[in-house]
Every structure is written in structure tokens, then in C-alpha cells.
PDB file of C-alpha atoms in Angstrom:
ATOM      1  CA  MET A 448     -78.134-155.314 120.418  1.00 91.00           C
ATOM      2  CA  SER A 449     -78.764-159.218 120.612  1.00 95.00           C
ATOM      3  CA  PHE A 450     -76.322-161.774 122.414  1.00 96.00           C
ATOM      4  CA  VAL A 451     -77.163-164.305 119.477  1.00 97.00           C
ATOM      5  CA  GLU A 452     -74.403-163.666 116.347  1.00 94.00           C
ATOM      6  CA  VAL A 453     -76.191-163.593 113.680  1.00 96.00           C
ATOM      7  CA  ASN A 454     -74.491-162.313 110.024  1.00 94.00           C
ATOM      8  CA  GLU A 455     -74.884-159.131 108.687  1.00 92.00           C
ATOM      9  CA  ASP A 456     -76.748-160.709 105.622  1.00 93.00           C
ATOM     10  CA  SER A 457     -79.203-162.407 107.860  1.00 94.00           C
ATOM     11  CA  ASP A 458     -83.076-161.321 107.118  1.00 94.00           C
ATOM     12  CA  PHE A 459     -83.696-162.318 110.917  1.00 96.00           C
ATOM     13  CA  SER A 460     -81.868-159.744 112.658  1.00 95.00           C
ATOM     14  CA  TYR A 461     -82.452-158.412 116.637  1.00 95.00           C
ATOM     15  CA  GLN A 462     -84.355-155.627 114.855  1.00 94.00           C
ATOM     16  CA  ASN A 463     -86.667-158.154 112.513  1.00 94.00           C
ATOM     17  CA  LEU A 464     -88.001-160.889 114.776  1.00 96.00           C
ATOM     18  CA  PRO A 465     -90.397-163.053 112.827  1.00 97.00           C
ATOM     19  CA  TYR A 466     -93.032-164.968 114.740  1.00 97.00           C
ATOM     20  CA  GLY A 467     -93.842-168.507 113.239  1.00 97.00           C
ATOM     21  CA  ILE A 468     -94.431-172.154 114.188  1.00 98.00           C
ATOM     22  CA  PHE A 469     -92.509-175.513 114.220  1.00 98.00           C
ATOM     23  CA  SER A 470     -91.598-178.593 115.130  1.00 98.00           C
ATOM     24  CA  THR A 471     -88.460-180.925 115.535  1.00 97.00           C
ATOM     25  CA  LEU A 472     -87.595-184.406 114.730  1.00 96.00           C
ATOM     26  CA  SER A 473     -87.366-185.097 118.837  1.00 95.00           C
ATOM     27  CA  ASN A 474     -90.466-182.762 119.596  1.00 96.00           C
ATOM     28  CA  GLU A 475     -93.220-182.930 116.588  1.00 96.00           C
ATOM     29  CA  THR A 476     -95.534-180.752 118.560  1.00 96.00           C
ATOM     30  CA  PRO A 477     -96.334-177.634 116.627  1.00 98.00           C
ATOM     31  CA  ARG A 478     -95.229-174.363 118.602  1.00 97.00           C
ATOM     32  CA  MET A 479     -94.620-170.873 118.618  1.00 98.00           C
ATOM     33  CA  GLY A 480     -91.091-169.712 117.497  1.00 98.00           C
ATOM     34  CA  VAL A 481     -88.988-166.656 116.450  1.00 98.00           C
ATOM     35  CA  ALA A 482     -86.189-166.344 114.277  1.00 98.00           C
ATOM     36  CA  ILE A 483     -82.972-164.610 114.769  1.00 98.00           C
ATOM     37  CA  GLY A 484     -79.821-165.179 112.786  1.00 97.00           C
ATOM     38  CA  ASP A 485     -79.815-169.538 111.997  1.00 97.00           C
ATOM     39  CA  TYR A 486     -81.879-170.020 115.076  1.00 98.00           C
ATOM     40  CA  VAL A 487     -85.368-170.141 116.195  1.00 98.00           C
ATOM     41  CA  LEU A 488     -85.986-169.593 119.589  1.00 98.00           C
ATOM     42  CA  ASP A 489     -88.498-171.821 121.061  1.00 98.00           C
ATOM     43  CA  LEU A 490     -90.857-170.003 123.029  1.00 98.00           C
ATOM     44  CA  SER A 491     -92.086-172.876 125.149  1.00 97.00           C
ATOM     45  CA  ALA A 492     -89.048-173.446 126.437  1.00 97.00           C
ATOM     46  CA  VAL A 493     -88.937-169.576 127.672  1.00 98.00           C
ATOM     47  CA  LYS A 494     -92.516-168.623 128.393  1.00 97.00           C
ATOM     48  CA  HIS A 495     -91.674-168.076 132.449  1.00 97.00           C
ATOM     49  CA  LEU A 496     -89.744-165.495 131.179  1.00 98.00           C
ATOM     50  CA  PHE A 497     -92.829-163.882 129.765  1.00 97.00           C
ATOM     51  CA  SER A 498     -95.706-162.660 132.096  1.00 97.00           C
ATOM     52  CA  PRO A 499     -97.811-164.999 133.194  1.00 97.00           C
ATOM     53  CA  GLU A 500    -101.063-163.950 131.183  1.00 96.00           C
ATOM     54  CA  LEU A 501     -99.067-163.725 128.220  1.00 96.00           C
ATOM     55  CA  ALA A 502     -97.162-167.384 128.737  1.00 96.00           C
ATOM     56  CA  GLU A 503    -100.814-168.961 129.366  1.00 96.00           C
ATOM     57  CA  LYS A 504    -102.636-166.692 126.593  1.00 96.00           C
ATOM     58  CA  CYS A 505    -100.568-166.482 124.028  1.00 96.00           C
ATOM     59  CA  ILE A 506     -97.445-169.274 124.096  1.00 96.00           C
ATOM     60  CA  GLN A 507     -98.537-171.975 126.596  1.00 95.00           C
ATOM     61  CA  GLY A 508    -100.159-174.977 124.161  1.00 95.00           C
ATOM     62  CA  GLN A 509    -100.485-172.774 120.865  1.00 96.00           C
ATOM     63  CA  THR A 510    -100.026-174.712 117.781  1.00 97.00           C
ATOM     64  CA  THR A 511    -100.882-171.383 115.791  1.00 97.00           C
ATOM     65  CA  LEU A 512    -100.029-167.381 116.136  1.00 97.00           C
ATOM     66  CA  ASN A 513    -104.090-166.998 116.424  1.00 97.00           C
ATOM     67  CA  ALA A 514    -104.475-166.091 120.356  1.00 97.00           C
ATOM     68  CA  LEU A 515    -101.547-163.820 119.703  1.00 97.00           C
ATOM     69  CA  MET A 516    -102.872-162.392 116.780  1.00 96.00           C
ATOM     70  CA  GLY A 517    -105.741-161.769 118.917  1.00 95.00           C
ATOM     71  CA  ALA A 518    -104.663-160.408 121.624  1.00 96.00           C
ATOM     72  CA  GLY A 519    -104.560-157.041 120.810  1.00 96.00           C
ATOM     73  CA  ARG A 520    -101.803-154.116 120.650  1.00 96.00           C
ATOM     74  CA  PRO A 521    -101.378-153.829 124.274  1.00 97.00           C
ATOM     75  CA  ALA A 522    -100.422-157.567 124.378  1.00 97.00           C
ATOM     76  CA  TRP A 523     -97.928-157.237 121.498  1.00 97.00           C
ATOM     77  CA  THR A 524     -96.051-154.315 122.454  1.00 97.00           C
ATOM     78  CA  GLU A 525     -95.292-156.450 125.719  1.00 97.00           C
ATOM     79  CA  PHE A 526     -94.710-159.957 123.846  1.00 97.00           C
ATOM     80  CA  ARG A 527     -92.514-158.046 121.423  1.00 97.00           C
ATOM     81  CA  ASN A 528     -90.708-155.998 124.523  1.00 97.00           C
ATOM     82  CA  THR A 529     -90.196-159.205 126.299  1.00 98.00           C
ATOM     83  CA  LEU A 530     -88.468-161.174 122.862  1.00 97.00           C
ATOM     84  CA  LYS A 531     -86.417-158.084 122.699  1.00 97.00           C
ATOM     85  CA  LYS A 532     -85.139-157.939 126.499  1.00 97.00           C
ATOM     86  CA  ILE A 533     -84.570-162.061 126.406  1.00 97.00           C
ATOM     87  CA  LEU A 534     -82.412-162.019 123.402  1.00 98.00           C
ATOM     88  CA  SER A 535     -80.626-158.785 124.538  1.00 97.00           C
ATOM     89  CA  LYS A 536     -77.031-158.811 125.314  1.00 96.00           C
ATOM     90  CA  ASP A 537     -77.819-156.886 128.462  1.00 97.00           C
ATOM     91  CA  ASP A 538     -80.076-159.569 129.863  1.00 96.00           C
ATOM     92  CA  ALA A 539     -78.838-162.614 131.402  1.00 96.00           C
ATOM     93  CA  SER A 540     -81.987-164.491 131.835  1.00 96.00           C
ATOM     94  CA  LEU A 541     -81.192-166.576 128.448  1.00 97.00           C
ATOM     95  CA  GLN A 542     -78.141-165.486 127.872  1.00 96.00           C
ATOM     96  CA  ASN A 543     -76.198-166.828 130.758  1.00 97.00           C
ATOM     97  CA  ASN A 544     -77.950-170.294 131.140  1.00 97.00           C
ATOM     98  CA  SER A 545     -76.111-172.683 128.696  1.00 96.00           C
ATOM     99  CA  GLY A 546     -78.887-175.665 129.467  1.00 97.00           C
ATOM    100  CA  LEU A 547     -81.872-172.934 129.070  1.00 97.00           C
ATOM    101  CA  ARG A 548     -79.821-171.806 125.509  1.00 97.00           C
ATOM    102  CA  ALA A 549     -78.896-175.314 124.528  1.00 97.00           C
ATOM    103  CA  GLN A 550     -82.726-176.275 124.610  1.00 96.00           C
ATOM    104  CA  ALA A 551     -84.515-173.182 123.541  1.00 98.00           C
ATOM    105  CA  LEU A 552     -82.062-171.784 120.345  1.00 98.00           C
ATOM    106  CA  ILE A 553     -83.052-174.301 117.631  1.00 98.00           C
ATOM    107  CA  PRO A 554     -80.525-174.275 114.617  1.00 98.00           C
ATOM    108  CA  THR A 555     -83.184-173.466 111.896  1.00 97.00           C
ATOM    109  CA  LYS A 556     -81.537-176.495 109.910  1.00 97.00           C
ATOM    110  CA  GLU A 557     -83.598-178.633 112.568  1.00 98.00           C
ATOM    111  CA  VAL A 558     -86.586-177.134 112.133  1.00 98.00           C
ATOM    112  CA  THR A 559     -89.992-177.529 110.060  1.00 98.00           C
ATOM    113  CA  MET A 560     -92.094-175.158 109.647  1.00 98.00           C
ATOM    114  CA  HIS A 561     -95.760-175.029 109.651  1.00 97.00           C
ATOM    115  CA  LEU A 562     -99.011-172.765 108.779  1.00 95.00           C
ATOM    116  CA  PRO A 563     -98.538-170.271 111.046  1.00 96.00           C
ATOM    117  CA  ALA A 564    -102.436-169.262 111.572  1.00 94.00           C
ATOM    118  CA  ARG A 565    -105.715-171.260 111.558  1.00 93.00           C
ATOM    119  CA  ILE A 566    -107.980-168.971 108.639  1.00 87.00           C
ATOM    120  CA  GLY A 567    -111.135-169.681 109.743  1.00 85.00           C
ATOM    121  CA  ASP A 568    -113.039-167.497 106.611  1.00 82.00           C
ATOM    122  CA  TYR A 569    -112.588-164.760 104.565  1.00 76.00           C
ATOM    123  CA  THR A 570    -114.214-162.489 101.629  1.00 73.00           C
ATOM    124  CA  ASP A 571    -112.752-161.043  98.615  1.00 75.00           C
ATOM    125  CA  PHE A 572    -113.891-158.324  97.053  1.00 73.00           C
ATOM    126  CA  TYR A 573    -112.672-157.231  93.617  1.00 70.00           C
ATOM    127  CA  SER A 574    -111.401-153.314  94.028  1.00 74.00           C
ATOM    128  CA  SER A 575    -109.221-153.331  91.613  1.00 83.00           C
ATOM    129  CA  LYS A 576    -111.078-152.924  88.000  1.00 85.00           C
ATOM    130  CA  ASN A 577    -107.775-154.348  86.004  1.00 87.00           C
ATOM    131  CA  HIS A 578    -108.341-157.486  88.586  1.00 84.00           C
ATOM    132  CA  ALA A 579    -112.427-157.713  87.452  1.00 85.00           C
ATOM    133  CA  THR A 580    -111.817-157.027  83.916  1.00 88.00           C
ATOM    134  CA  ASN A 581    -108.685-159.973  84.092  1.00 89.00           C
ATOM    135  CA  VAL A 582    -110.965-162.579  85.908  1.00 85.00           C
ATOM    136  CA  GLY A 583    -114.406-161.478  83.615  1.00 87.00           C
ATOM    137  CA  THR A 584    -112.615-162.199  80.433  1.00 93.00           C
ATOM    138  CA  MET A 585    -111.611-165.785  81.539  1.00 93.00           C
ATOM    139  CA  PHE A 586    -115.215-165.970  82.596  1.00 91.00           C
ATOM    140  CA  ARG A 587    -117.581-164.129  79.824  1.00 92.00           C
ATOM    141  CA  GLY A 588    -114.894-163.229  76.879  1.00 92.00           C
ATOM    142  CA  LYS A 589    -113.359-160.046  76.259  1.00 91.00           C
ATOM    143  CA  ASP A 590    -116.522-158.308  75.218  1.00 90.00           C
ATOM    144  CA  ASN A 591    -118.312-158.757  78.122  1.00 88.00           C
ATOM    145  CA  ALA A 592    -115.784-159.013  80.658  1.00 88.00           C
ATOM    146  CA  LEU A 593    -116.911-156.544  83.312  1.00 86.00           C
ATOM    147  CA  GLN A 594    -120.472-156.053  84.374  1.00 82.00           C
ATOM    148  CA  PRO A 595    -122.170-152.710  84.048  1.00 82.00           C
ATOM    149  CA  ASN A 596    -122.779-152.735  88.423  1.00 81.00           C
ATOM    150  CA  TRP A 597    -119.304-153.385  88.961  1.00 79.00           C
ATOM    151  CA  LEU A 598    -118.764-149.497  88.709  1.00 79.00           C
ATOM    152  CA  HIS A 599    -121.484-148.617  90.982  1.00 81.00           C
ATOM    153  CA  LEU A 600    -121.572-151.051  94.207  1.00 76.00           C
ATOM    154  CA  PRO A 601    -118.994-153.115  95.265  1.00 71.00           C
ATOM    155  CA  VAL A 602    -118.721-156.534  94.542  1.00 74.00           C
ATOM    156  CA  GLY A 603    -117.551-159.548  96.578  1.00 74.00           C
ATOM    157  CA  TYR A 604    -117.862-163.153  97.008  1.00 72.00           C
ATOM    158  CA  HIS A 605    -116.937-166.014  99.694  1.00 69.00           C
TER     159      HIS A 605
END
């Protein structure tokens, strides 16, 4: 359970701590945050509560979630466990530090959210016969919508 008061109907409870990238009018630098209730926890303000390795690699100076996403499962587990500890009613590090709380817990109405990841590239595959037929109809008409090779080999595009 968290010391942060969260409405029962909130999507952002202690059990659901979504990561994101945000900025504020007073600090326009995009940075990592975690939603909890009606607040965003500014991870740059509490990075000292994480292990030095995680803070340096995944929080400090990060304007996207890419470093965290690329860190792997052990880092994700440690990151999540540290977040839950920081926000726990049983941990005093943030709860009992009113100055840090005021700096780190920002009302959601005061934040601007940003694209959370830098997308480097992608490839899409037609994995649905229905989707391939619908797209084929747009380009080639109903009678020639699905090319014969679609049934025998994967079709991808970049």
C-alpha cells in the first residue's frame, strides 16, 4: 500500500505504476515520471533512492524510456521494486521528507506528457488474412485483393 492517497476509481494505483516522459512549465526538460493517483512522481528528483547503476543508466538525463526498456528484465525488476519501496507507506525516504515530496510529486494537471520512446525502425508483416485482403482491396480492387503468394510466404514491408 502507498502513502500517496489514490482514489478508488483511479487507473494509477500502487498496483499500476505506468512509466512516462513529462515536463512542466517550471522545468521544460522532458524527464521520466511514474503516475500514481493524481500525481506524477518525478524520477529525476528521487534518483538518489535508486541504485547508482540504475540511476545513471536509466534515469539521469533520460528524455525517453529507451534506456530502461533496453536494460533487461533484472533491471526492470529492480526498478519496479525500488519504485514500490519509495511509494510504500512502510518507507520513510519520501513519505517523511516534505521538501522532497513537494519536489517529486507533481499534480498531473501541471504536467505535459511526451512521446515516451524514440522509435528507431519497424517492420510490419501482414499476419492477418482479413487485414491483407482489406488493404489489397484498397490498392487492387476486390477481385485481385489477396495475392497468391500471401498464402505461401510471409509478406512484410518496411
